[in-house]
CSV table of C-alpha atoms and ligand atoms in Angstrom, one decimal:
chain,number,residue,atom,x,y,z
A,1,UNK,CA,79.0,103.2,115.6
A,2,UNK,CA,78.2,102.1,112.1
A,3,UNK,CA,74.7,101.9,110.7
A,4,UNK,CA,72.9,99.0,110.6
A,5,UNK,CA,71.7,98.0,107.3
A,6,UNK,CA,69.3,95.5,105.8
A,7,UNK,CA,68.8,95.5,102.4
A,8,UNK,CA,66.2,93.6,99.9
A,9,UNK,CA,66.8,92.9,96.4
A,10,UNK,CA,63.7,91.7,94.7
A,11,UNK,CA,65.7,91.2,91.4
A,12,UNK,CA,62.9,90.5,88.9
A,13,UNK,CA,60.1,89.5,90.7
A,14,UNK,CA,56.4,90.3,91.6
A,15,UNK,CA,53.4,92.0,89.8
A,16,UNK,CA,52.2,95.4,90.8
A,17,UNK,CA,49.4,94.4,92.8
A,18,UNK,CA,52.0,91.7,94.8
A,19,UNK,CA,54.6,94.8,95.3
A,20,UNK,CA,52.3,96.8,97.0
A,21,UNK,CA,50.9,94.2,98.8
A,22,UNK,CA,54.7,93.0,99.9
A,23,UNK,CA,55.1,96.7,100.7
A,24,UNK,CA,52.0,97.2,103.4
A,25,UNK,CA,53.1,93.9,105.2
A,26,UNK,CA,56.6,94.9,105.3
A,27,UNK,CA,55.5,98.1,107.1
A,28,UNK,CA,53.4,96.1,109.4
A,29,UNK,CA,55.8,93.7,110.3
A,30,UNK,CA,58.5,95.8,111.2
A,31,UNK,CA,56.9,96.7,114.2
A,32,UNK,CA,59.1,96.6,117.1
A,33,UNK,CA,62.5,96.9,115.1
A,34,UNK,CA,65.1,99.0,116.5
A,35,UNK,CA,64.6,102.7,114.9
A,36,UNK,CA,68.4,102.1,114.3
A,37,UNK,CA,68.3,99.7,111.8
A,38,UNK,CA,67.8,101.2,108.0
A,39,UNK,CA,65.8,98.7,105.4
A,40,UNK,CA,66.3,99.3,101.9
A,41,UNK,CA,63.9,97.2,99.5
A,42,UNK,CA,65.6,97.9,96.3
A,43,UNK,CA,62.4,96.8,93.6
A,44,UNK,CA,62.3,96.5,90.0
A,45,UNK,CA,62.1,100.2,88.5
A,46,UNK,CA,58.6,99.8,87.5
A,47,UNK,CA,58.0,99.9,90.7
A,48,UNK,CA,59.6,102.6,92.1
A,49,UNK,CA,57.3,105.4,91.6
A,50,UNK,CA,54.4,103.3,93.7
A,51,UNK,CA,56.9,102.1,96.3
A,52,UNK,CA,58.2,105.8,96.6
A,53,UNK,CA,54.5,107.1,97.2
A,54,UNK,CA,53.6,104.0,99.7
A,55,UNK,CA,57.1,104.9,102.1
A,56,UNK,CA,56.5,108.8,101.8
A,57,UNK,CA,55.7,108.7,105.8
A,58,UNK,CA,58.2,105.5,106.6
A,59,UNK,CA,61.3,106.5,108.6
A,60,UNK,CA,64.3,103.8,108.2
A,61,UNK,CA,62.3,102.5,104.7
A,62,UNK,CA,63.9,103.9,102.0
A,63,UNK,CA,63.5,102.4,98.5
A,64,UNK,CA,66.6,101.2,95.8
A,65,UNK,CA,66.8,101.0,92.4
A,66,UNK,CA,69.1,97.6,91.6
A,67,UNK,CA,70.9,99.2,88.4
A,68,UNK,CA,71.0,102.2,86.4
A,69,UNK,CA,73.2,103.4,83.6
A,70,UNK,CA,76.6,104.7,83.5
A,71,UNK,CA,75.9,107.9,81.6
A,72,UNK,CA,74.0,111.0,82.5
A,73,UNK,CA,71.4,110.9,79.7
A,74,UNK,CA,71.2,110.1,76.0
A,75,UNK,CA,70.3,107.1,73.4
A,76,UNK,CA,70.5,104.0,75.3
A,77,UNK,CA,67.2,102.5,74.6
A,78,UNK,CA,65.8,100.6,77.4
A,79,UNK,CA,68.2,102.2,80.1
A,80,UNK,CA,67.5,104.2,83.6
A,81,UNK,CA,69.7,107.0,84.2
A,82,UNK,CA,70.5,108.2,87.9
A,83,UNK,CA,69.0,111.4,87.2
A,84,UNK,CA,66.1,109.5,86.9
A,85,UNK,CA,66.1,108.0,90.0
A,86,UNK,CA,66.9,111.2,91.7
A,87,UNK,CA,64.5,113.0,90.1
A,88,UNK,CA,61.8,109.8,91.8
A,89,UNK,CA,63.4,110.4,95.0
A,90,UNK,CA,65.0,107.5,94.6
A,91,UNK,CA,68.1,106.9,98.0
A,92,UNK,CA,69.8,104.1,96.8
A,93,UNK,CA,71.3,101.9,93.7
A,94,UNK,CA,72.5,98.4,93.6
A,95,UNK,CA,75.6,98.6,91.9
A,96,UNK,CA,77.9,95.6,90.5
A,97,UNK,CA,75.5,93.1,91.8
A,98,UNK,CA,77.2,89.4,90.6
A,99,UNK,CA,74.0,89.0,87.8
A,100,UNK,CA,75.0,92.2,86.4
A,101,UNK,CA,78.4,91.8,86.1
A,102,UNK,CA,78.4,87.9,84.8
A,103,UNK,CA,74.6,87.4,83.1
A,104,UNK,CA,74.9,91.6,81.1
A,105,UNK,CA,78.8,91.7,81.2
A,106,UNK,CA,79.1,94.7,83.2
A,107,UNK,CA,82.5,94.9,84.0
A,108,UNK,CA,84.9,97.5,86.8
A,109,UNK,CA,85.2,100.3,84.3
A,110,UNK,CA,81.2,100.7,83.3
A,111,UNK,CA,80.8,100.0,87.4
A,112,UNK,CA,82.8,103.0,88.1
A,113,UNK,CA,81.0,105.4,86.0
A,114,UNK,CA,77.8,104.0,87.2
A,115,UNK,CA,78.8,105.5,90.8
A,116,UNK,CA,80.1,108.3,90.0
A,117,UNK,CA,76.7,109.1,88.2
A,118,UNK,CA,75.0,107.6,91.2
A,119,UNK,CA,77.0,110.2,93.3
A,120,UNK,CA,76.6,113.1,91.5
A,121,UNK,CA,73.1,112.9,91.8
A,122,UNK,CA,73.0,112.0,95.8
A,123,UNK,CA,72.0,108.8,95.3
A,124,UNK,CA,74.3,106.3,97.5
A,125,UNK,CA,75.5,103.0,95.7
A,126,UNK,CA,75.3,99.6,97.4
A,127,UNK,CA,78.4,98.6,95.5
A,128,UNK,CA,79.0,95.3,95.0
A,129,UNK,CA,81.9,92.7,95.2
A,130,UNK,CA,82.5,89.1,95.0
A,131,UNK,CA,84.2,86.0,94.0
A,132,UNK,CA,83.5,82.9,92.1
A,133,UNK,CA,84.2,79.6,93.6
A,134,UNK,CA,86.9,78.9,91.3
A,135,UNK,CA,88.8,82.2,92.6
A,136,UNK,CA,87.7,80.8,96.0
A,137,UNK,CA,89.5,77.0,95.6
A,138,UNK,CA,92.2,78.8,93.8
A,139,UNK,CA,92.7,81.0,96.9
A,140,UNK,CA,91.9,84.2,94.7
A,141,UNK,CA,89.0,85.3,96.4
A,142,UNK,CA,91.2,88.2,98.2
A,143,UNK,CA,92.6,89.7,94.8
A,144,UNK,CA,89.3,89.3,93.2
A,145,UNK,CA,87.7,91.6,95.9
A,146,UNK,CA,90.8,93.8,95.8
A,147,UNK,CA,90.6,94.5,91.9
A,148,UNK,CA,86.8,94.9,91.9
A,149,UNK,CA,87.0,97.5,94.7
A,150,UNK,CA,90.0,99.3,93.3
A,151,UNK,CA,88.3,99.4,89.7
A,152,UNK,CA,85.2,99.8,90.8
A,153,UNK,CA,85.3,102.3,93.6
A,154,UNK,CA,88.6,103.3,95.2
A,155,UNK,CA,88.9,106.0,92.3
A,156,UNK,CA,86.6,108.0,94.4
A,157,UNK,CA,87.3,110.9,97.1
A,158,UNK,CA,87.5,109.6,100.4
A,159,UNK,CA,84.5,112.1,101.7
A,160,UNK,CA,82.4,110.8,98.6
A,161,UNK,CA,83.8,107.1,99.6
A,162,UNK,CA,82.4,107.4,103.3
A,163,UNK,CA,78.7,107.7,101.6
A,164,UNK,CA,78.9,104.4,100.0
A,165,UNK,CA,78.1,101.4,101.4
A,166,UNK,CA,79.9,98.2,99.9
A,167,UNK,CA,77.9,94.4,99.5
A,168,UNK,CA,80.1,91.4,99.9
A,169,UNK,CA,78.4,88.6,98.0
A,170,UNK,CA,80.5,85.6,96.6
A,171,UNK,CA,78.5,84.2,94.0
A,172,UNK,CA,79.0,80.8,94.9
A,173,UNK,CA,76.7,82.1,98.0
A,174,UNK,CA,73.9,83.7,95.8
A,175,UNK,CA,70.4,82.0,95.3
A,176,UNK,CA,72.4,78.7,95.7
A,177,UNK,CA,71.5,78.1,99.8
A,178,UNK,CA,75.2,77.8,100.4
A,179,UNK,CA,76.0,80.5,102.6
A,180,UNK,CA,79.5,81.6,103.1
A,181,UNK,CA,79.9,80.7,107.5
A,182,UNK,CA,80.3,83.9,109.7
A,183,UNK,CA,84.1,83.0,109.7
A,184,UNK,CA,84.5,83.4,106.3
A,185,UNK,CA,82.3,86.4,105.6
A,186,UNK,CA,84.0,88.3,108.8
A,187,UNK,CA,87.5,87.6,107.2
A,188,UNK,CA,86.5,89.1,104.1
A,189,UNK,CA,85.1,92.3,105.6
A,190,UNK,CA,88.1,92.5,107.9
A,191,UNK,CA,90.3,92.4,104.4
A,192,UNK,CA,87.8,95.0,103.4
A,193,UNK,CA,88.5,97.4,105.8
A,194,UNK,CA,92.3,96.5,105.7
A,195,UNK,CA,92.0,97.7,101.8
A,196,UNK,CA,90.0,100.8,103.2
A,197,UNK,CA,93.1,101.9,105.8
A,198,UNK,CA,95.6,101.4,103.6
A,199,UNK,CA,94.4,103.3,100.8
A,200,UNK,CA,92.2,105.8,102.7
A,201,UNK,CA,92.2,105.9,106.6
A,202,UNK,CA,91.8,104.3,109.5
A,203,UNK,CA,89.1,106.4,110.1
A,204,UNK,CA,87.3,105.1,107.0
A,205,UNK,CA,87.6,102.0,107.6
A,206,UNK,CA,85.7,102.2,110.3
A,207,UNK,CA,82.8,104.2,109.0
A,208,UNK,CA,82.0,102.5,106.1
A,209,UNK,CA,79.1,99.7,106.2
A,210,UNK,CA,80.0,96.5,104.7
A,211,UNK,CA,76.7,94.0,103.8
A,212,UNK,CA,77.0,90.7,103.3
A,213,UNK,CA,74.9,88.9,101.2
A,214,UNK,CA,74.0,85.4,100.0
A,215,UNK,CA,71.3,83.1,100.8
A,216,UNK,CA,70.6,85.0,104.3
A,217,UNK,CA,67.8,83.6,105.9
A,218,UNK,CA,66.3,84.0,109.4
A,219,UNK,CA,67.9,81.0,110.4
A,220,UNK,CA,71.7,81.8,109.5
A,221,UNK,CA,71.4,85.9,110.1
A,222,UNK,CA,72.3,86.0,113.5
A,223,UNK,CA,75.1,84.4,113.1
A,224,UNK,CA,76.0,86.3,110.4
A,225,UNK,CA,74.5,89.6,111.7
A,226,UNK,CA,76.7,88.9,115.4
A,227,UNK,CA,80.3,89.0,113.7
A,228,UNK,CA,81.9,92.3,114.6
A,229,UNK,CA,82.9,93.7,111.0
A,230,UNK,CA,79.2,92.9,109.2
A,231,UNK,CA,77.0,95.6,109.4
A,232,UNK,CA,74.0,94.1,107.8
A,233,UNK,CA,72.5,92.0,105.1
A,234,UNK,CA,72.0,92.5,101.3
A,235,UNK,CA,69.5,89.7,101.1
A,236,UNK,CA,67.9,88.4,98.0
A,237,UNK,CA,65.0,85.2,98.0
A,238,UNK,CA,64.4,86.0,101.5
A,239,UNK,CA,63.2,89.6,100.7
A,240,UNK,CA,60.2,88.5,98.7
A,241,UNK,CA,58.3,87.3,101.8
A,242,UNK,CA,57.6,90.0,104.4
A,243,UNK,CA,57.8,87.6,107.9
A,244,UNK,CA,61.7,86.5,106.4
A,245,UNK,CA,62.7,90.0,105.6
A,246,UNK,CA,61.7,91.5,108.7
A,247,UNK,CA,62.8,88.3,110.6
A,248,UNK,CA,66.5,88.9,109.2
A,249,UNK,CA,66.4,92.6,110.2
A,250,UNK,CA,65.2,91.3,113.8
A,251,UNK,CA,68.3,89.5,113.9
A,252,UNK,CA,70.9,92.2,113.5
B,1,PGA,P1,70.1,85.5,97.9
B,1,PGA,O1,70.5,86.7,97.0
B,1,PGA,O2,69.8,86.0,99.2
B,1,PGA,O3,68.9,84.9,97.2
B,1,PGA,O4,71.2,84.5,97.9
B,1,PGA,C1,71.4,87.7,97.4
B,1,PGA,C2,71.6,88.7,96.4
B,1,PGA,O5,71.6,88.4,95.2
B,1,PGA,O6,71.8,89.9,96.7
């Protein structure tokens, strides 16, 4: 059995007073959810202290960073380091989302030094992949994901590997309402895990959560949420809103 995984990415929104606010009614409204289900709301670093403090006592709530930088320490003005979010007990890191790789230019190389720094401090990267729609109408979209993976992350050990999990977010799917159908998404983490067994194990394959994300909303997550190889959610607009959030994770 895999875990069950719903993640937020706030991306850069809310004040301090509407994170903590966001925070209380996400632990209120998750009432009822299965205690299998792990929620992730990865929040803007600012942030993460408060959020940290308010989920000390919140089993299944962990809090995400959604970047940090690719070296251990040193003069990078501006920049987290893992070690920093480890050192504010900090679980997870968005790595490789779409906005970082196309808006700051992040490309495969700085991704995989980014989780291997996220690794050697025990935090566990939500490492992510996905096409454009031109590799999509070009029929790309599975060589894209393959090179992004194999840059990005297949460098690692297969025991480090099996404490990642990977996001599967074609871009023409993110913030745009255009969700990718559960046929298409369920293809792609079926190639996924094909990529996984070939290069790792069988066993592997099978272990590893694979998110999908892009323009999840309580409406579409079932359907999403009910296809055999998607684990869970990396969802962006509909985290900002604590009834839609905790909606989604009712779905899965
Ligand atoms: P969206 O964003 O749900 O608003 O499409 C998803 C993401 O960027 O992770």
């Amino acid at each position: 059995m895999r875990a069950k995984i719903i993640a937020g990415n706030w991306k850069m929104h809310k004040t301090a007073a509407e994170a903590t606010e966001l925070i209380a009614s996400l632990i209120e409204s998750r009432n009822g959810l299965d205690t299998d289900v792990q929620l992730i709301i990865a929040v803007p670093f600012v942030y993460i202290a408060d959020a940290v403090k308010q989920l000390a006592n919140q089993p299944n709530l962990a809090v995400s960073a959604q970047n940090c930088h690719w070296a251990g320490r040193g003069a990078f003005t501006g920049e987290i380091s893992a070690e920093m979010l480890k050192s504010m007990d900090v679980e997870f890191v968005i790595i490789g989302h779409s906005e970082r790789r196309h808006i700051f230019n992040e490309d495969d190389a700085m991704l995989a030094k980014k989780a291997d720094r996220a690794i050697e401090n025990g935090i566990t990267p939500i490492f992510c992949c996905g096409e454009l729609i031109g590799d999509r109408e070009q029929n790309r979209h599975f060589e894209v994901i393959e090179e992004q993976l194999a840059k990005g992350l297949f460098h690692l050990k297969e025991d480090i590997l099996s404490k990642c999990i990977i996001a599967y977010e074609p871009v023409w799917a993110i913030g745009t309402g255009r969700t990718a159908t559960p046929e298409q998404a369920q293809e792609m983490h079926v190639f996924i895990r094909k990529l996984l067994a070939g290069k790792f194990s069988d066993q592997l394959a099978g272990k590893l959560p694979i998110l999908y994300g892009g323009s999840i909303k309580p409406g579409n997550a079932k359907a999403l949420f009910d296809m055999p190889d998607i684990d869970g959610g990396l969802i962006g607009g509909a985290s900002l809103n604590s009834e839609d959030f905790t909606g989604i994770a009712h779905s899965i």
